[in-house]
């Protein structure tokens, strides 16, 4: 799931650098090894194998390091409709994402794309490394195109968190995409448009991670404002809005406790030196 919105963030720690994207054989092989093959059932594993083996395009999108509460990140990963509906309320997107079953979403946008996304596996989260494998099946048709462009994608999302000495939590996020287009003509078009497809994918992932970070920072500093935002969401059910309100409050309290602990340690340090 890739989306875009512009915003500004505080910088990550100086030692943490964001890597550019990659299509290298080494990156591809590492992604294949990271796919949770043994957790896939007898139906899903052949589907994933067929897509990655016959992928028209492979891309490891740029690694991003974001200032984000790890518990909030895990919650948003499990509730992408919160982010999408927030964009719609803010007027920055016309994307529609609707849960149609546990771990399954129907996606459509105003540009002519439609498809289904399924969560095949998800583990970790919070302080533990997070891993999520998704399978997307969709099509795109717009303008004078005589027929749709059909394809499937296997997406591997990984995130690892670290709490810095300043009390901030930073997540290193990675997304690998294996994309297979159907039919020789479609594959030719895809290869021709490959630079545009990759630039768009990179940009969307980067901006999505920025928005997730903004969500977390705002929940930390203004949980009441996030609750008001949730109350304006049109496509998120009431139980999820209540959960989200509780998550925002918990995020704020976690960071407040970290600030109190740092203040306590700073006060205690001079006494130890005396």
Coordinates of C-alpha atoms in Angstrom, one line a residue:
X1 CA 0.0 0.0 0.0
X2 CA 1.7 3.2 -1.2
X3 CA 0.5 6.7 -0.6
X4 CA 1.9 10.3 -0.6
X5 CA 1.7 13.4 1.6
X6 CA 4.2 16.2 2.3
X7 CA 5.3 17.2 5.8
X8 CA 8.2 18.2 7.9
X9 CA 9.9 16.2 10.7
X10 CA 12.6 16.5 13.2
X11 CA 15.8 14.9 11.9
X12 CA 16.9 11.4 12.9
X13 CA 20.0 10.9 15.0
X14 CA 23.2 11.8 13.2
X15 CA 24.5 8.3 13.1
X16 CA 21.4 7.0 11.4
X17 CA 21.4 7.5 7.6
X18 CA 18.6 6.6 5.1
X19 CA 19.7 4.4 2.3
X20 CA 18.6 4.7 -1.3
X21 CA 16.5 2.1 -3.1
X22 CA 18.1 -1.0 -4.7
X23 CA 17.4 -3.5 -7.4
X24 CA 20.5 -5.5 -6.8
X25 CA 20.8 -9.2 -6.8
X26 CA 22.0 -9.1 -3.2
X27 CA 19.0 -7.1 -2.0
X28 CA 16.6 -9.4 -3.8
X29 CA 18.2 -12.5 -2.3
X30 CA 18.1 -11.0 1.2
X31 CA 14.4 -10.2 0.7
X32 CA 13.7 -13.8 -0.5
X33 CA 15.4 -15.2 2.6
X34 CA 13.4 -12.8 4.8
X35 CA 10.0 -14.0 3.4
X36 CA 8.4 -16.1 6.2
X37 CA 8.0 -19.2 3.9
X38 CA 7.4 -21.7 6.6
X39 CA 4.5 -19.7 8.0
X40 CA 2.6 -19.7 4.6
X41 CA -0.1 -22.2 4.1
X42 CA -0.4 -24.6 1.2
X43 CA -2.5 -22.2 -0.9
X44 CA -0.6 -19.0 -0.3
X45 CA 3.0 -20.3 -0.6
X46 CA 2.6 -21.3 -4.3
X47 CA 1.0 -17.9 -5.0
X48 CA 4.0 -16.0 -3.5
X49 CA 6.5 -18.3 -5.2
X50 CA 4.9 -17.7 -8.6
X51 CA 5.0 -13.9 -8.3
X52 CA 8.6 -13.6 -7.0
X53 CA 9.9 -16.2 -9.5
X54 CA 8.3 -14.4 -12.5
X55 CA 8.5 -10.8 -11.2
X56 CA 8.6 -8.2 -13.9
X57 CA 10.1 -5.7 -11.5
X58 CA 11.8 -6.0 -8.1
X59 CA 12.6 -3.1 -5.9
X60 CA 13.9 -2.6 -2.4
X61 CA 12.4 0.8 -1.7
X62 CA 14.6 3.4 0.1
X63 CA 15.2 2.5 3.8
X64 CA 13.6 5.1 6.0
X65 CA 14.5 5.9 9.6
X66 CA 11.6 7.7 11.3
X67 CA 10.9 9.2 14.7
X68 CA 7.9 7.1 15.7
X69 CA 6.6 5.3 18.7
X70 CA 7.0 1.6 18.0
X71 CA 3.6 0.6 19.5
X72 CA 1.9 3.3 17.5
X73 CA 3.6 2.1 14.3
X74 CA 2.5 -1.5 14.9
X75 CA -1.1 -0.2 15.5
X76 CA -1.1 1.8 12.3
X77 CA 0.3 -1.1 10.3
X78 CA -2.7 -3.1 11.4
X79 CA -5.2 -0.3 10.8
X80 CA -4.2 1.4 7.5
X81 CA -7.7 2.6 7.0
X82 CA -7.0 5.2 9.8
X83 CA -4.3 6.7 7.7
X84 CA -6.2 6.6 4.4
X85 CA -9.3 8.1 5.8
X86 CA -7.3 10.8 7.5
X87 CA -5.9 11.8 4.1
X88 CA -9.4 11.9 2.7
X89 CA -10.6 14.1 5.5
X90 CA -7.6 16.4 5.0
X91 CA -8.3 16.5 1.3
X92 CA -4.9 15.2 0.2
X93 CA -6.1 11.9 -1.3
X94 CA -9.1 10.3 -2.9
X95 CA -7.9 6.8 -2.1
X96 CA -10.5 4.4 -0.8
X97 CA -9.4 1.5 1.4
X98 CA -12.1 -0.7 2.9
X99 CA -11.6 -3.8 5.1
X100 CA -13.6 -6.7 3.6
X101 CA -12.4 -9.5 5.9
X102 CA -9.7 -9.8 8.6
X103 CA -6.4 -8.9 7.1
X104 CA -7.9 -8.1 3.7
X105 CA -8.7 -4.8 2.1
X106 CA -10.3 -3.5 -1.1
X107 CA -8.4 -0.5 -2.6
X108 CA -9.5 1.9 -5.3
X109 CA -8.3 5.4 -6.4
X110 CA -9.5 8.1 -8.6
X111 CA -6.8 7.4 -11.2
X112 CA -8.3 4.1 -12.3
X113 CA -6.6 1.6 -10.0
X114 CA -8.5 -1.1 -8.1
X115 CA -7.4 -4.2 -6.3
X116 CA -7.3 -6.4 -3.2
X117 CA -4.6 -6.6 -0.6
X118 CA -4.2 -9.5 1.8
X119 CA -2.0 -9.9 4.8
X120 CA -0.4 -13.3 4.5
X121 CA 1.7 -13.1 7.6
X122 CA 2.6 -10.7 10.3
X123 CA 4.8 -11.1 13.4
X124 CA 6.6 -8.9 15.9
X125 CA 5.8 -5.2 16.6
X126 CA 6.6 -2.8 19.4
X127 CA 10.1 -3.5 20.7
X128 CA 10.3 -6.6 18.7
X129 CA 11.3 -6.5 14.9
X130 CA 8.1 -6.3 12.9
X131 CA 7.6 -8.3 9.7
X132 CA 4.6 -8.3 7.4
X133 CA 4.0 -10.1 4.1
X134 CA 1.3 -8.9 1.8
X135 CA -0.1 -10.0 -1.5
X136 CA -1.8 -7.5 -3.8
X137 CA -3.9 -8.3 -6.9
X138 CA -5.2 -5.5 -9.0
X139 CA -5.6 -3.7 -12.3
X140 CA -5.3 -0.2 -13.7
X141 CA -7.2 1.4 -16.6
X142 CA -7.5 5.0 -17.5
X143 CA -7.8 7.4 -20.4
X144 CA -7.5 5.9 -23.9
X145 CA -6.2 2.6 -22.8
X146 CA -8.1 -0.2 -24.6
X147 CA -7.7 -2.7 -21.8
X148 CA -6.6 -2.8 -18.2
X149 CA -3.1 -3.5 -16.9
X150 CA -3.3 -6.5 -14.5
X151 CA -0.7 -7.6 -12.1
X152 CA 0.2 -9.0 -8.6
X153 CA 2.6 -7.8 -6.0
X154 CA 4.3 -9.4 -3.1
X155 CA 5.3 -6.8 -0.5
X156 CA 7.6 -7.4 2.4
X157 CA 7.5 -4.8 5.1
X158 CA 10.1 -4.8 7.9
X159 CA 10.7 -2.5 10.8
X160 CA 13.1 -2.4 13.8
X161 CA 13.0 0.0 16.6
X162 CA 15.6 1.5 18.9
X163 CA 15.2 3.9 21.8
X164 CA 17.9 6.6 21.8
X165 CA 19.5 8.1 24.9
X166 CA 17.3 11.2 24.4
X167 CA 14.2 9.1 25.0
X168 CA 13.1 9.2 21.3
X169 CA 12.1 5.9 19.6
X170 CA 13.3 5.5 16.0
X171 CA 12.3 2.9 13.5
X172 CA 14.2 1.6 10.6
X173 CA 11.6 0.7 7.9
X174 CA 12.1 -1.4 4.8
X175 CA 9.8 -2.4 2.0
X176 CA 10.6 -4.9 -0.7
X177 CA 8.3 -5.2 -3.7
X178 CA 8.1 -8.0 -6.3
X179 CA 5.7 -7.0 -9.1
X180 CA 4.5 -9.2 -11.8
X181 CA 2.5 -7.9 -14.8
X182 CA 0.2 -10.1 -16.8
X183 CA 0.7 -10.6 -20.6
X184 CA 3.7 -9.8 -22.9
X185 CA 2.3 -6.4 -24.0
X186 CA 1.7 -5.3 -20.4
X187 CA 5.2 -6.4 -19.4
X188 CA 6.7 -4.4 -22.3
X189 CA 4.8 -1.3 -21.2
X190 CA 5.9 -1.9 -17.6
X191 CA 9.5 -2.2 -18.6
X192 CA 9.3 1.0 -20.7
X193 CA 7.7 2.9 -17.8
X194 CA 10.0 1.3 -15.2
X195 CA 11.8 4.5 -14.2
X196 CA 8.5 6.3 -13.6
X197 CA 7.1 3.3 -11.7
X198 CA 10.1 3.1 -9.4
X199 CA 10.3 6.8 -8.7
X200 CA 6.6 6.9 -7.9
X201 CA 6.9 3.9 -5.6
X202 CA 10.0 5.3 -3.8
X203 CA 8.3 8.7 -3.3
X204 CA 5.0 7.2 -2.0
X205 CA 6.8 5.0 0.5
X206 CA 9.0 7.9 1.8
X207 CA 6.0 10.2 2.2
X208 CA 3.9 7.6 3.8
X209 CA 6.6 7.0 6.4
X210 CA 6.8 10.7 7.1
X211 CA 3.1 10.8 7.6
X212 CA 3.2 7.9 10.0
X213 CA 5.9 9.7 12.0
X214 CA 3.7 12.8 12.1
X215 CA 0.8 10.7 13.4
X216 CA 3.0 9.4 16.2
X217 CA 4.5 12.8 17.1
X218 CA 1.1 14.5 17.2
X219 CA -0.4 11.6 19.3
X220 CA 2.5 12.2 21.7
X221 CA 2.1 16.0 22.0
X222 CA -1.6 16.5 21.3
X223 CA -3.6 13.3 21.9
X224 CA -6.9 15.2 22.2
X225 CA -6.4 16.7 18.8
X226 CA -5.9 13.2 17.3
X227 CA -9.1 12.1 19.0
X228 CA -10.9 15.0 17.3
X229 CA -9.5 13.9 14.0
X230 CA -10.7 10.4 14.6
X231 CA -14.2 11.6 15.2
X232 CA -14.3 13.1 11.7
X233 CA -13.3 9.9 9.9
X234 CA -16.0 8.7 7.7
X235 CA -14.9 5.1 6.9
X236 CA -13.5 3.9 10.2
X237 CA -15.9 2.1 12.5
X238 CA -16.5 3.4 16.0
X239 CA -14.7 0.5 17.9
X240 CA -11.5 1.3 15.9
X241 CA -11.9 5.1 16.7
X242 CA -12.1 4.3 20.4
X243 CA -9.1 2.0 20.2
X244 CA -7.2 4.7 18.3
X245 CA -8.1 7.3 21.0
X246 CA -6.7 5.0 23.7
X247 CA -3.6 4.3 21.6
X248 CA -2.9 8.1 21.3
X249 CA -3.3 8.6 25.0
X250 CA -1.0 5.7 25.8
X251 CA 1.6 7.1 23.4
X252 CA 1.5 10.5 25.1
X253 CA 1.8 8.9 28.5
X254 CA 4.8 6.7 27.4
X255 CA 6.7 9.7 26.2
X256 CA 5.8 11.7 29.3
X257 CA 7.1 8.9 31.5
X258 CA 10.3 8.9 29.5
X259 CA 10.8 12.6 30.0
X260 CA 10.2 12.2 33.7
X261 CA 12.7 9.4 33.9
X262 CA 15.3 11.5 32.1
X263 CA 14.7 14.4 34.4
X264 CA 15.1 12.2 37.4
X265 CA 18.3 10.8 36.1
X266 CA 19.7 14.3 35.3
X267 CA 18.8 15.4 38.8
X268 CA 20.4 12.3 40.4
X269 CA 23.6 12.5 38.4
X270 CA 25.2 15.5 40.2
X271 CA 24.4 14.0 43.6
X272 CA 26.3 10.8 42.6
X273 CA 29.3 12.9 41.7
X274 CA 29.4 14.8 45.0

